[in-house]
Amino acid sequence: MSETLNLLVIGDIIGKAGRRALADHLPTLIDQYDIAFTVANGENLAHGFGLTGKVADEMFRLGVDVLTNGNHCWDQREFLNLIDEDDRFVRPMNFSVHAPGRGWTVKESRCGHKIAVVNLIGQVFMGPWDCPFAAADRALQEIPDDVSIVLVDMHAEATSEKMGMGWHLDGRASFVYGTHTHVPTCDETVHASGTAYQSDIGMTASYQSIIGMQVEGALYRMVQRLPQRFEAVEKGASIFATMVTIDAVTGKAVAIERIHVPAI
Ligand SMILES: [Fe+2]
Ligand SMILES: [Fe+2]
Protein backbone atom coordinates (compact mmCIF):
# COMPACT_ATOMS: atom_id res chain seq x y z
CA MET A 1 0.00 0.00 0.00
CA SER A 2 1.35 3.38 -0.93
CA GLU A 3 2.02 6.08 1.61
CA THR A 4 -0.20 9.14 1.64
CA LEU A 5 0.29 12.58 3.15
CA ASN A 6 -2.28 15.07 4.41
CA LEU A 7 -1.46 18.63 3.40
CA LEU A 8 -3.32 21.67 4.70
CA VAL A 9 -3.88 24.80 2.62
CA ILE A 10 -5.09 28.04 4.21
CA GLY A 11 -6.23 30.93 2.02
CA ASP A 12 -5.81 34.66 2.62
CA ILE A 13 -5.35 35.38 6.35
CA ILE A 14 -6.70 38.83 7.17
CA GLY A 15 -4.97 40.84 9.89
CA LYS A 16 -5.11 40.28 13.61
CA ALA A 17 -8.46 38.48 13.53
CA GLY A 18 -7.18 35.83 11.13
CA ARG A 19 -3.88 35.44 12.97
CA ARG A 20 -5.69 35.05 16.30
CA ALA A 21 -8.05 32.37 14.95
CA LEU A 22 -5.07 30.39 13.71
CA ALA A 23 -3.25 30.81 17.03
CA ASP A 24 -6.34 29.35 18.72
CA HIS A 25 -6.92 26.45 16.32
CA LEU A 26 -4.08 25.65 13.90
CA PRO A 27 -1.95 23.47 16.20
CA THR A 28 -5.06 21.42 17.05
CA LEU A 29 -6.04 21.06 13.38
CA ILE A 30 -2.53 19.86 12.52
CA ASP A 31 -2.77 17.17 15.23
CA GLN A 32 -6.37 16.22 14.56
CA TYR A 33 -5.93 15.73 10.78
CA ASP A 34 -2.36 14.41 10.97
CA ILE A 35 -1.13 17.22 8.72
CA ALA A 36 2.39 16.79 7.32
CA PHE A 37 2.73 20.21 5.68
CA THR A 38 0.85 23.53 5.82
CA VAL A 39 0.77 26.37 3.29
CA ALA A 40 -1.02 29.69 3.77
CA ASN A 41 -1.46 32.85 1.75
CA GLY A 42 0.15 35.73 3.64
CA GLU A 43 -0.63 38.77 1.48
CA ASN A 44 -3.12 40.23 4.02
CA LEU A 45 -1.44 39.25 7.29
CA ALA A 46 -0.48 42.78 8.39
CA HIS A 47 -3.81 44.52 9.05
CA GLY A 48 -4.99 43.40 5.63
CA PHE A 49 -2.08 44.79 3.63
CA GLY A 50 1.09 42.81 2.99
CA LEU A 51 3.23 41.09 5.58
CA THR A 52 6.08 41.84 7.92
CA GLY A 53 8.70 39.58 9.50
CA LYS A 54 6.85 39.75 12.80
CA VAL A 55 3.49 38.49 11.55
CA ALA A 56 5.11 35.92 9.27
CA ASP A 57 7.04 34.53 12.24
CA GLU A 58 3.78 34.19 14.18
CA MET A 59 2.50 31.94 11.39
CA PHE A 60 5.71 29.90 11.09
CA ARG A 61 5.68 29.29 14.86
CA LEU A 62 2.11 27.96 14.64
CA GLY A 63 3.12 25.36 12.06
CA VAL A 64 2.81 27.10 8.67
CA ASP A 65 5.64 25.83 6.47
CA VAL A 66 5.39 28.17 3.47
CA LEU A 67 3.70 31.55 2.92
CA THR A 68 2.49 32.41 -0.57
CA ASN A 69 1.62 35.88 -1.76
CA GLY A 70 -0.35 37.99 -4.21
CA ASN A 71 -1.08 41.53 -5.36
CA HIS A 72 -0.51 42.92 -1.82
CA CYS A 73 3.00 41.42 -1.75
CA TRP A 74 4.88 44.72 -1.50
CA ASP A 75 2.42 46.71 0.67
CA GLN A 76 4.90 46.56 3.58
CA ARG A 77 8.24 47.82 2.29
CA GLU A 78 10.36 45.64 4.61
CA PHE A 79 9.14 42.59 2.70
CA LEU A 80 11.12 43.69 -0.38
CA ASN A 81 14.28 42.74 1.55
CA LEU A 82 12.85 40.03 3.75
CA ILE A 83 11.71 37.79 0.90
CA ASP A 84 15.27 37.23 -0.32
CA GLU A 85 16.42 36.12 3.13
CA ASP A 86 13.99 33.25 3.70
CA ASP A 87 12.94 30.54 1.25
CA ARG A 88 9.72 29.88 3.16
CA PHE A 89 8.33 32.88 1.26
CA VAL A 90 7.20 32.74 -2.36
CA ARG A 91 5.67 35.45 -4.54
CA PRO A 92 3.96 35.04 -7.91
CA MET A 93 6.33 33.49 -10.46
CA ASN A 94 4.90 35.76 -13.18
CA PHE A 95 5.72 39.06 -11.43
CA SER A 96 8.17 41.33 -13.24
CA VAL A 97 11.66 39.90 -13.83
CA HIS A 98 12.88 42.72 -11.54
CA ALA A 99 10.90 41.48 -8.51
CA PRO A 100 12.93 40.12 -5.59
CA GLY A 101 12.23 36.68 -4.18
CA ARG A 102 11.24 33.43 -5.84
CA GLY A 103 8.18 32.02 -7.58
CA TRP A 104 8.58 28.51 -6.21
CA THR A 105 10.28 26.81 -3.30
CA VAL A 106 10.87 23.27 -2.10
CA LYS A 107 10.60 22.43 1.61
CA GLU A 108 10.34 19.18 3.56
CA SER A 109 7.22 17.81 5.21
CA ARG A 110 7.25 16.62 8.83
CA CYS A 111 7.96 13.10 7.54
CA GLY A 112 10.77 14.21 5.22
CA HIS A 113 9.01 14.33 1.84
CA LYS A 114 10.01 17.16 -0.47
CA ILE A 115 7.13 19.46 -1.36
CA ALA A 116 7.22 22.22 -4.00
CA VAL A 117 5.03 25.28 -3.62
CA VAL A 118 4.45 27.44 -6.69
CA ASN A 119 2.78 30.88 -6.60
CA LEU A 120 1.10 32.45 -9.66
CA ILE A 121 -1.06 35.54 -10.19
CA GLY A 122 -3.88 35.90 -12.70
CA GLN A 123 -4.08 38.43 -15.53
CA VAL A 124 -7.87 38.85 -15.75
CA PHE A 125 -9.01 41.97 -13.78
CA MET A 126 -5.64 41.90 -11.98
CA GLY A 127 -2.72 43.73 -13.52
CA PRO A 128 -0.03 43.68 -16.16
CA TRP A 129 1.60 40.43 -15.10
CA ASP A 130 3.34 37.99 -17.38
CA CYS A 131 1.44 34.92 -18.58
CA PRO A 132 0.71 32.64 -15.57
CA PHE A 133 0.38 29.56 -17.79
CA ALA A 134 3.86 30.00 -19.28
CA ALA A 135 5.20 30.78 -15.78
CA ALA A 136 3.64 27.58 -14.42
CA ASP A 137 5.30 25.56 -17.19
CA ARG A 138 8.63 27.20 -16.40
CA ALA A 139 8.28 26.48 -12.66
CA LEU A 140 7.51 22.82 -13.31
CA GLN A 141 10.56 22.56 -15.57
CA GLU A 142 12.78 24.15 -12.92
CA ILE A 143 11.56 22.07 -9.94
CA PRO A 144 13.93 19.10 -9.47
CA ASP A 145 12.68 15.75 -10.82
CA ASP A 146 12.82 14.08 -7.40
CA VAL A 147 10.03 16.36 -6.10
CA SER A 148 6.74 14.66 -6.89
CA ILE A 149 4.39 16.75 -4.72
CA VAL A 150 3.59 20.20 -6.12
CA LEU A 151 1.11 22.72 -4.66
CA VAL A 152 0.10 25.71 -6.80
CA ASP A 153 -1.48 28.88 -5.38
CA MET A 154 -3.18 30.63 -8.33
CA HIS A 155 -3.90 34.07 -6.88
CA ALA A 156 -6.58 35.40 -9.21
CA GLU A 157 -9.88 37.19 -9.53
CA ALA A 158 -11.53 35.26 -12.35
CA THR A 159 -12.83 31.78 -11.58
CA SER A 160 -12.50 30.81 -15.25
CA GLU A 161 -8.78 31.65 -15.28
CA LYS A 162 -8.25 29.61 -12.10
CA MET A 163 -10.17 26.68 -13.60
CA GLY A 164 -8.05 27.00 -16.72
CA MET A 165 -4.93 26.65 -14.60
CA GLY A 166 -6.40 23.59 -12.86
CA TRP A 167 -6.82 21.84 -16.20
CA HIS A 168 -3.54 23.17 -17.63
CA LEU A 169 -1.69 21.48 -14.77
CA ASP A 170 -3.84 18.35 -14.49
CA GLY A 171 -1.50 15.43 -13.95
CA ARG A 172 1.47 17.76 -13.39
CA ALA A 173 0.59 19.27 -9.99
CA SER A 174 -0.86 17.71 -6.83
CA PHE A 175 -3.22 20.59 -5.97
CA VAL A 176 -4.08 23.75 -7.89
CA TYR A 177 -6.11 26.16 -5.80
CA GLY A 178 -7.26 29.74 -5.92
CA THR A 179 -6.76 32.56 -3.46
CA HIS A 180 -7.49 36.33 -3.62
CA THR A 181 -11.30 36.48 -3.87
CA HIS A 182 -11.51 35.73 -0.12
CA VAL A 183 -14.71 33.70 -0.59
CA PRO A 184 -14.56 29.91 -0.25
CA THR A 185 -15.93 27.89 -3.14
CA CYS A 186 -17.45 24.42 -2.82
CA ASP A 187 -16.18 23.12 -6.17
CA GLU A 188 -13.37 21.00 -4.73
CA THR A 189 -12.63 18.00 -6.93
CA VAL A 190 -9.89 15.69 -8.14
CA HIS A 191 -9.35 15.91 -11.91
CA ALA A 192 -8.98 12.91 -14.19
CA SER A 193 -5.19 12.84 -14.15
CA GLY A 194 -4.87 13.25 -10.38
CA THR A 195 -4.71 16.99 -9.70
CA ALA A 196 -6.94 18.27 -6.88
CA TYR A 197 -8.61 21.58 -7.62
CA GLN A 198 -10.60 24.29 -5.80
CA SER A 199 -11.39 27.76 -7.18
CA ASP A 200 -10.87 29.57 -3.88
CA ILE A 201 -9.91 28.34 -0.43
CA GLY A 202 -11.62 31.35 1.21
CA MET A 203 -10.28 33.80 3.75
CA THR A 204 -9.47 33.25 7.40
CA ALA A 205 -11.12 36.42 8.68
CA SER A 206 -14.37 37.82 9.97
CA TYR A 207 -17.21 37.13 7.56
CA GLN A 208 -19.07 40.08 9.14
CA SER A 209 -17.14 42.20 6.65
CA ILE A 210 -16.68 42.89 2.95
CA ILE A 211 -13.88 40.48 2.05
CA GLY A 212 -12.32 41.05 5.47
CA MET A 213 -12.66 44.85 5.57
CA GLN A 214 -15.02 46.88 7.76
CA VAL A 215 -18.38 47.20 6.04
CA GLU A 216 -18.86 50.92 6.65
CA GLY A 217 -15.77 52.14 4.79
CA ALA A 218 -15.99 49.61 1.98
CA LEU A 219 -19.67 50.34 1.42
CA TYR A 220 -19.03 54.11 1.50
CA ARG A 221 -16.61 53.69 -1.44
CA MET A 222 -19.24 51.78 -3.39
CA VAL A 223 -22.27 53.96 -2.60
CA GLN A 224 -20.72 57.45 -2.35
CA ARG A 225 -17.87 56.65 -4.75
CA LEU A 226 -15.52 58.83 -2.70
CA PRO A 227 -12.16 57.90 -1.15
CA GLN A 228 -12.23 56.05 2.16
CA ARG A 229 -9.61 53.94 3.93
CA PHE A 230 -10.09 50.19 4.12
CA GLU A 231 -9.77 48.90 7.69
CA ALA A 232 -9.56 45.18 8.44
CA VAL A 233 -12.12 43.74 10.88
CA GLU A 234 -9.98 42.78 13.86
CA LYS A 235 -12.07 40.12 15.63
CA GLY A 236 -14.44 37.24 15.07
CA ALA A 237 -12.56 35.30 12.38
CA SER A 238 -13.62 31.97 10.90
CA ILE A 239 -11.01 29.63 9.47
CA PHE A 240 -11.53 28.17 6.01
CA ALA A 241 -8.89 25.71 4.87
CA THR A 242 -8.66 22.67 2.62
CA MET A 243 -6.93 19.36 3.26
CA VAL A 244 -5.65 17.31 0.36
CA THR A 245 -4.45 13.74 0.69
CA ILE A 246 -1.59 13.03 -1.70
CA ASP A 247 0.13 9.80 -2.76
CA ALA A 248 3.72 10.42 -1.66
CA VAL A 249 5.25 8.48 -4.57
CA THR A 250 3.19 9.67 -7.53
CA GLY A 251 2.26 13.11 -6.15
CA LYS A 252 -1.33 12.54 -7.25
CA ALA A 253 -4.27 13.60 -5.11
CA VAL A 254 -6.49 10.89 -3.69
CA ALA A 255 -8.89 13.06 -1.65
CA ILE A 256 -9.83 16.66 -0.94
CA GLU A 257 -11.84 18.00 1.98
CA ARG A 258 -12.82 21.51 3.06
CA ILE A 259 -12.35 22.38 6.73
CA HIS A 260 -14.31 25.14 8.46
CA VAL A 261 -13.76 26.37 11.99
CA PRO A 262 -16.52 28.92 12.61
CA ALA A 263 -15.97 32.03 14.71
CA ILE A 264 -16.96 31.41 18.31
FE1 LIG B 1 -6.12 38.65 -0.32
FE1 LIG C 1 -5.04 39.40 -3.52
mmCIF file of C-alpha atoms and ligand atoms in Angstrom:
data_model
loop_
_atom_site.group_PDB
_atom_site.id
_atom_site.type_symbol
_atom_site.label_atom_id
_atom_site.label_comp_id
_atom_site.label_asym_id
_atom_site.label_seq_id
_atom_site.Cartn_x
_atom_site.Cartn_y
_atom_site.Cartn_z
ATOM 1 C CA MET A 1 0.000 0.000 0.000
ATOM 2 C CA SER A 2 1.352 3.383 -0.930
ATOM 3 C CA GLU A 3 2.015 6.077 1.614
ATOM 4 C CA THR A 4 -0.198 9.136 1.644
ATOM 5 C CA LEU A 5 0.290 12.584 3.154
ATOM 6 C CA ASN A 6 -2.283 15.066 4.408
ATOM 7 C CA LEU A 7 -1.463 18.632 3.395
ATOM 8 C CA LEU A 8 -3.318 21.671 4.697
ATOM 9 C CA VAL A 9 -3.876 24.803 2.618
ATOM 10 C CA ILE A 10 -5.089 28.036 4.206
ATOM 11 C CA GLY A 11 -6.226 30.927 2.016
ATOM 12 C CA ASP A 12 -5.812 34.656 2.617
ATOM 13 C CA ILE A 13 -5.355 35.377 6.348
ATOM 14 C CA ILE A 14 -6.697 38.835 7.171
ATOM 15 C CA GLY A 15 -4.969 40.838 9.892
ATOM 16 C CA LYS A 16 -5.112 40.278 13.606
ATOM 17 C CA ALA A 17 -8.462 38.475 13.533
ATOM 18 C CA GLY A 18 -7.179 35.829 11.127
ATOM 19 C CA ARG A 19 -3.884 35.443 12.972
ATOM 20 C CA ARG A 20 -5.686 35.055 16.305
ATOM 21 C CA ALA A 21 -8.047 32.366 14.953
ATOM 22 C CA LEU A 22 -5.067 30.386 13.709
ATOM 23 C CA ALA A 23 -3.250 30.810 17.030
ATOM 24 C CA ASP A 24 -6.342 29.354 18.719
ATOM 25 C CA HIS A 25 -6.917 26.446 16.323
ATOM 26 C CA LEU A 26 -4.083 25.653 13.896
ATOM 27 C CA PRO A 27 -1.951 23.469 16.199
ATOM 28 C CA THR A 28 -5.058 21.418 17.052
ATOM 29 C CA LEU A 29 -6.037 21.062 13.376
ATOM 30 C CA ILE A 30 -2.527 19.863 12.517
ATOM 31 C CA ASP A 31 -2.774 17.172 15.231
ATOM 32 C CA GLN A 32 -6.373 16.221 14.562
ATOM 33 C CA TYR A 33 -5.934 15.734 10.781
ATOM 34 C CA ASP A 34 -2.359 14.411 10.966
ATOM 35 C CA ILE A 35 -1.130 17.225 8.721
ATOM 36 C CA ALA A 36 2.385 16.791 7.317
ATOM 37 C CA PHE A 37 2.732 20.210 5.685
ATOM 38 C CA THR A 38 0.854 23.525 5.824
ATOM 39 C CA VAL A 39 0.771 26.370 3.293
ATOM 40 C CA ALA A 40 -1.021 29.690 3.772
ATOM 41 C CA ASN A 41 -1.465 32.846 1.752
ATOM 42 C CA GLY A 42 0.153 35.728 3.638
ATOM 43 C CA GLU A 43 -0.632 38.768 1.477
ATOM 44 C CA ASN A 44 -3.120 40.235 4.018
ATOM 45 C CA LEU A 45 -1.444 39.248 7.290
ATOM 46 C CA ALA A 46 -0.475 42.780 8.386
ATOM 47 C CA HIS A 47 -3.806 44.524 9.048
ATOM 48 C CA GLY A 48 -4.989 43.402 5.632
ATOM 49 C CA PHE A 49 -2.081 44.787 3.631
ATOM 50 C CA GLY A 50 1.088 42.814 2.991
ATOM 51 C CA LEU A 51 3.226 41.089 5.576
ATOM 52 C CA THR A 52 6.085 41.841 7.923
ATOM 53 C CA GLY A 53 8.704 39.582 9.495
ATOM 54 C CA LYS A 54 6.851 39.749 12.804
ATOM 55 C CA VAL A 55 3.486 38.488 11.552
ATOM 56 C CA ALA A 56 5.107 35.923 9.268
ATOM 57 C CA ASP A 57 7.039 34.526 12.242
ATOM 58 C CA GLU A 58 3.782 34.187 14.181
ATOM 59 C CA MET A 59 2.496 31.945 11.386
ATOM 60 C CA PHE A 60 5.708 29.904 11.093
ATOM 61 C CA ARG A 61 5.677 29.285 14.865
ATOM 62 C CA LEU A 62 2.108 27.956 14.644
ATOM 63 C CA GLY A 63 3.121 25.358 12.056
ATOM 64 C CA VAL A 64 2.807 27.104 8.675
ATOM 65 C CA ASP A 65 5.643 25.828 6.467
ATOM 66 C CA VAL A 66 5.386 28.173 3.469
ATOM 67 C CA LEU A 67 3.695 31.551 2.925
ATOM 68 C CA THR A 68 2.492 32.407 -0.574
ATOM 69 C CA ASN A 69 1.617 35.882 -1.762
ATOM 70 C CA GLY A 70 -0.346 37.994 -4.213
ATOM 71 C CA ASN A 71 -1.079 41.526 -5.361
ATOM 72 C CA HIS A 72 -0.508 42.915 -1.823
ATOM 73 C CA CYS A 73 2.996 41.424 -1.747
ATOM 74 C CA TRP A 74 4.875 44.724 -1.498
ATOM 75 C CA ASP A 75 2.418 46.706 0.671
ATOM 76 C CA GLN A 76 4.904 46.556 3.576
ATOM 77 C CA ARG A 77 8.241 47.818 2.285
ATOM 78 C CA GLU A 78 10.356 45.645 4.607
ATOM 79 C CA PHE A 79 9.145 42.588 2.702
ATOM 80 C CA LEU A 80 11.118 43.693 -0.381
ATOM 81 C CA ASN A 81 14.279 42.744 1.548
ATOM 82 C CA LEU A 82 12.851 40.031 3.751
ATOM 83 C CA ILE A 83 11.711 37.790 0.900
ATOM 84 C CA ASP A 84 15.267 37.227 -0.322
ATOM 85 C CA GLU A 85 16.419 36.121 3.132
ATOM 86 C CA ASP A 86 13.986 33.249 3.701
ATOM 87 C CA ASP A 87 12.944 30.540 1.249
ATOM 88 C CA ARG A 88 9.722 29.884 3.161
ATOM 89 C CA PHE A 89 8.327 32.882 1.259
ATOM 90 C CA VAL A 90 7.200 32.743 -2.356
ATOM 91 C CA ARG A 91 5.668 35.450 -4.538
ATOM 92 C CA PRO A 92 3.958 35.038 -7.911
ATOM 93 C CA MET A 93 6.333 33.490 -10.460
ATOM 94 C CA ASN A 94 4.904 35.759 -13.180
ATOM 95 C CA PHE A 95 5.717 39.059 -11.431
ATOM 96 C CA SER A 96 8.173 41.328 -13.243
ATOM 97 C CA VAL A 97 11.657 39.904 -13.832
ATOM 98 C CA HIS A 98 12.877 42.722 -11.537
ATOM 99 C CA ALA A 99 10.898 41.476 -8.513
ATOM 100 C CA PRO A 100 12.929 40.121 -5.591
ATOM 101 C CA GLY A 101 12.235 36.683 -4.182
ATOM 102 C CA ARG A 102 11.245 33.431 -5.845
ATOM 103 C CA GLY A 103 8.177 32.018 -7.576
ATOM 104 C CA TRP A 104 8.583 28.506 -6.213
ATOM 105 C CA THR A 105 10.283 26.807 -3.305
ATOM 106 C CA VAL A 106 10.874 23.265 -2.096
ATOM 107 C CA LYS A 107 10.603 22.430 1.612
ATOM 108 C CA GLU A 108 10.341 19.177 3.559
ATOM 109 C CA SER A 109 7.216 17.812 5.209
ATOM 110 C CA ARG A 110 7.246 16.617 8.829
ATOM 111 C CA CYS A 111 7.958 13.100 7.539
ATOM 112 C CA GLY A 112 10.771 14.212 5.220
ATOM 113 C CA HIS A 113 9.011 14.327 1.838
ATOM 114 C CA LYS A 114 10.009 17.162 -0.473
ATOM 115 C CA ILE A 115 7.134 19.457 -1.355
ATOM 116 C CA ALA A 116 7.224 22.217 -4.000
ATOM 117 C CA VAL A 117 5.030 25.282 -3.617
ATOM 118 C CA VAL A 118 4.454 27.443 -6.693
ATOM 119 C CA ASN A 119 2.779 30.877 -6.601
ATOM 120 C CA LEU A 120 1.103 32.452 -9.659
ATOM 121 C CA ILE A 121 -1.056 35.544 -10.192
ATOM 122 C CA GLY A 122 -3.884 35.904 -12.700
ATOM 123 C CA GLN A 123 -4.081 38.428 -15.532
ATOM 124 C CA VAL A 124 -7.872 38.851 -15.747
ATOM 125 C CA PHE A 125 -9.008 41.965 -13.778
ATOM 126 C CA MET A 126 -5.644 41.900 -11.980
ATOM 127 C CA GLY A 127 -2.716 43.725 -13.522
ATOM 128 C CA PRO A 128 -0.027 43.675 -16.161
ATOM 129 C CA TRP A 129 1.597 40.434 -15.099
ATOM 130 C CA ASP A 130 3.343 37.989 -17.381
ATOM 131 C CA CYS A 131 1.441 34.920 -18.581
ATOM 132 C CA PRO A 132 0.712 32.638 -15.572
ATOM 133 C CA PHE A 133 0.379 29.560 -17.791
ATOM 134 C CA ALA A 134 3.860 30.003 -19.277
ATOM 135 C CA ALA A 135 5.204 30.779 -15.779
ATOM 136 C CA ALA A 136 3.643 27.580 -14.416
ATOM 137 C CA ASP A 137 5.297 25.561 -17.195
ATOM 138 C CA ARG A 138 8.628 27.198 -16.400
ATOM 139 C CA ALA A 139 8.277 26.485 -12.664
ATOM 140 C CA LEU A 140 7.513 22.820 -13.310
ATOM 141 C CA GLN A 141 10.564 22.556 -15.568
ATOM 142 C CA GLU A 142 12.782 24.151 -12.919
ATOM 143 C CA ILE A 143 11.561 22.073 -9.943
ATOM 144 C CA PRO A 144 13.927 19.101 -9.473
ATOM 145 C CA ASP A 145 12.681 15.752 -10.815
ATOM 146 C CA ASP A 146 12.819 14.080 -7.399
ATOM 147 C CA VAL A 147 10.033 16.361 -6.100
ATOM 148 C CA SER A 148 6.737 14.663 -6.887
ATOM 149 C CA ILE A 149 4.387 16.748 -4.720
ATOM 150 C CA VAL A 150 3.587 20.203 -6.116
ATOM 151 C CA LEU A 151 1.114 22.716 -4.656
ATOM 152 C CA VAL A 152 0.098 25.705 -6.802
ATOM 153 C CA ASP A 153 -1.478 28.884 -5.383
ATOM 154 C CA MET A 154 -3.179 30.626 -8.329
ATOM 155 C CA HIS A 155 -3.904 34.066 -6.882
ATOM 156 C CA ALA A 156 -6.576 35.404 -9.214
ATOM 157 C CA GLU A 157 -9.877 37.194 -9.529
ATOM 158 C CA ALA A 158 -11.528 35.258 -12.351
ATOM 159 C CA THR A 159 -12.825 31.781 -11.578
ATOM 160 C CA SER A 160 -12.500 30.810 -15.250
ATOM 161 C CA GLU A 161 -8.784 31.647 -15.279
ATOM 162 C CA LYS A 162 -8.247 29.607 -12.103
ATOM 163 C CA MET A 163 -10.168 26.677 -13.595
ATOM 164 C CA GLY A 164 -8.053 26.998 -16.724
ATOM 165 C CA MET A 165 -4.932 26.646 -14.602
ATOM 166 C CA GLY A 166 -6.397 23.592 -12.861
ATOM 167 C CA TRP A 167 -6.822 21.842 -16.203
ATOM 168 C CA HIS A 168 -3.538 23.168 -17.632
ATOM 169 C CA LEU A 169 -1.688 21.477 -14.773
ATOM 170 C CA ASP A 170 -3.843 18.348 -14.487
ATOM 171 C CA GLY A 171 -1.504 15.426 -13.954
ATOM 172 C CA ARG A 172 1.474 17.758 -13.389
ATOM 173 C CA ALA A 173 0.588 19.269 -9.987
ATOM 174 C CA SER A 174 -0.861 17.711 -6.831
ATOM 175 C CA PHE A 175 -3.221 20.593 -5.965
ATOM 176 C CA VAL A 176 -4.078 23.753 -7.894
ATOM 177 C CA TYR A 177 -6.107 26.164 -5.802
ATOM 178 C CA GLY A 178 -7.262 29.737 -5.921
ATOM 179 C CA THR A 179 -6.762 32.564 -3.457
ATOM 180 C CA HIS A 180 -7.488 36.331 -3.621
ATOM 181 C CA THR A 181 -11.302 36.477 -3.872
ATOM 182 C CA HIS A 182 -11.505 35.732 -0.120
ATOM 183 C CA VAL A 183 -14.713 33.702 -0.592
ATOM 184 C CA PRO A 184 -14.558 29.905 -0.252
ATOM 185 C CA THR A 185 -15.928 27.893 -3.144
ATOM 186 C CA CYS A 186 -17.455 24.425 -2.818
ATOM 187 C CA ASP A 187 -16.184 23.116 -6.170
ATOM 188 C CA GLU A 188 -13.368 21.003 -4.729
ATOM 189 C CA THR A 189 -12.629 18.001 -6.926
ATOM 190 C CA VAL A 190 -9.888 15.691 -8.142
ATOM 191 C CA HIS A 191 -9.354 15.912 -11.908
ATOM 192 C CA ALA A 192 -8.981 12.915 -14.194
ATOM 193 C CA SER A 193 -5.186 12.843 -14.146
ATOM 194 C CA GLY A 194 -4.868 13.253 -10.381
ATOM 195 C CA THR A 195 -4.713 16.987 -9.695
ATOM 196 C CA ALA A 196 -6.936 18.270 -6.881
ATOM 197 C CA TYR A 197 -8.613 21.583 -7.621
ATOM 198 C CA GLN A 198 -10.596 24.294 -5.798
ATOM 199 C CA SER A 199 -11.390 27.757 -7.181
ATOM 200 C CA ASP A 200 -10.874 29.571 -3.882
ATOM 201 C CA ILE A 201 -9.911 28.336 -0.427
ATOM 202 C CA GLY A 202 -11.619 31.348 1.215
ATOM 203 C CA MET A 203 -10.285 33.797 3.751
ATOM 204 C CA THR A 204 -9.473 33.254 7.403
ATOM 205 C CA ALA A 205 -11.121 36.415 8.676
ATOM 206 C CA SER A 206 -14.365 37.824 9.969
ATOM 207 C CA TYR A 207 -17.214 37.128 7.561
ATOM 208 C CA GLN A 208 -19.071 40.082 9.140
ATOM 209 C CA SER A 209 -17.144 42.202 6.653
ATOM 210 C CA ILE A 210 -16.676 42.887 2.953
ATOM 211 C CA ILE A 211 -13.882 40.483 2.048
ATOM 212 C CA GLY A 212 -12.320 41.053 5.466
ATOM 213 C CA MET A 213 -12.662 44.851 5.574
ATOM 214 C CA GLN A 214 -15.022 46.881 7.761
ATOM 215 C CA VAL A 215 -18.378 47.197 6.041
ATOM 216 C CA GLU A 216 -18.862 50.919 6.652
ATOM 217 C CA GLY A 217 -15.773 52.139 4.791
ATOM 218 C CA ALA A 218 -15.990 49.612 1.981
ATOM 219 C CA LEU A 219 -19.671 50.338 1.422
ATOM 220 C CA TYR A 220 -19.026 54.107 1.499
ATOM 221 C CA ARG A 221 -16.613 53.690 -1.438
ATOM 222 C CA MET A 222 -19.244 51.779 -3.388
ATOM 223 C CA VAL A 223 -22.265 53.963 -2.604
ATOM 224 C CA GLN A 224 -20.715 57.450 -2.353
ATOM 225 C CA ARG A 225 -17.872 56.646 -4.746
ATOM 226 C CA LEU A 226 -15.524 58.831 -2.700
ATOM 227 C CA PRO A 227 -12.158 57.903 -1.146
ATOM 228 C CA GLN A 228 -12.233 56.049 2.160
ATOM 229 C CA ARG A 229 -9.614 53.942 3.930
ATOM 230 C CA PHE A 230 -10.090 50.193 4.119
ATOM 231 C CA GLU A 231 -9.767 48.897 7.689
ATOM 232 C CA ALA A 232 -9.561 45.175 8.437
ATOM 233 C CA VAL A 233 -12.118 43.745 10.877
ATOM 234 C CA GLU A 234 -9.979 42.778 13.864
ATOM 235 C CA LYS A 235 -12.071 40.119 15.627
ATOM 236 C CA GLY A 236 -14.441 37.236 15.067
ATOM 237 C CA ALA A 237 -12.559 35.302 12.377
ATOM 238 C CA SER A 238 -13.620 31.967 10.897
ATOM 239 C CA ILE A 239 -11.011 29.633 9.473
ATOM 240 C CA PHE A 240 -11.530 28.167 6.012
ATOM 241 C CA ALA A 241 -8.893 25.711 4.866
ATOM 242 C CA THR A 242 -8.657 22.669 2.619
ATOM 243 C CA MET A 243 -6.935 19.363 3.257
ATOM 244 C CA VAL A 244 -5.645 17.310 0.362
ATOM 245 C CA THR A 245 -4.451 13.741 0.688
ATOM 246 C CA ILE A 246 -1.587 13.026 -1.699
ATOM 247 C CA ASP A 247 0.126 9.799 -2.762
ATOM 248 C CA ALA A 248 3.715 10.423 -1.656
ATOM 249 C CA VAL A 249 5.245 8.482 -4.565
ATOM 250 C CA THR A 250 3.186 9.671 -7.532
ATOM 251 C CA GLY A 251 2.262 13.111 -6.146
ATOM 252 C CA LYS A 252 -1.327 12.544 -7.247
ATOM 253 C CA ALA A 253 -4.272 13.600 -5.112
ATOM 254 C CA VAL A 254 -6.490 10.887 -3.688
ATOM 255 C CA ALA A 255 -8.888 13.059 -1.647
ATOM 256 C CA ILE A 256 -9.830 16.661 -0.938
ATOM 257 C CA GLU A 257 -11.845 17.998 1.984
ATOM 258 C CA ARG A 258 -12.817 21.510 3.060
ATOM 259 C CA ILE A 259 -12.348 22.375 6.734
ATOM 260 C CA HIS A 260 -14.307 25.135 8.457
ATOM 261 C CA VAL A 261 -13.758 26.369 11.990
ATOM 262 C CA PRO A 262 -16.519 28.918 12.614
ATOM 263 C CA ALA A 263 -15.974 32.034 14.708
ATOM 264 C CA ILE A 264 -16.958 31.410 18.307
HETATM 265 FE FE FE B 1 -6.121 38.646 -0.321
HETATM 266 FE FE FE B 2 -5.041 39.398 -3.521
#
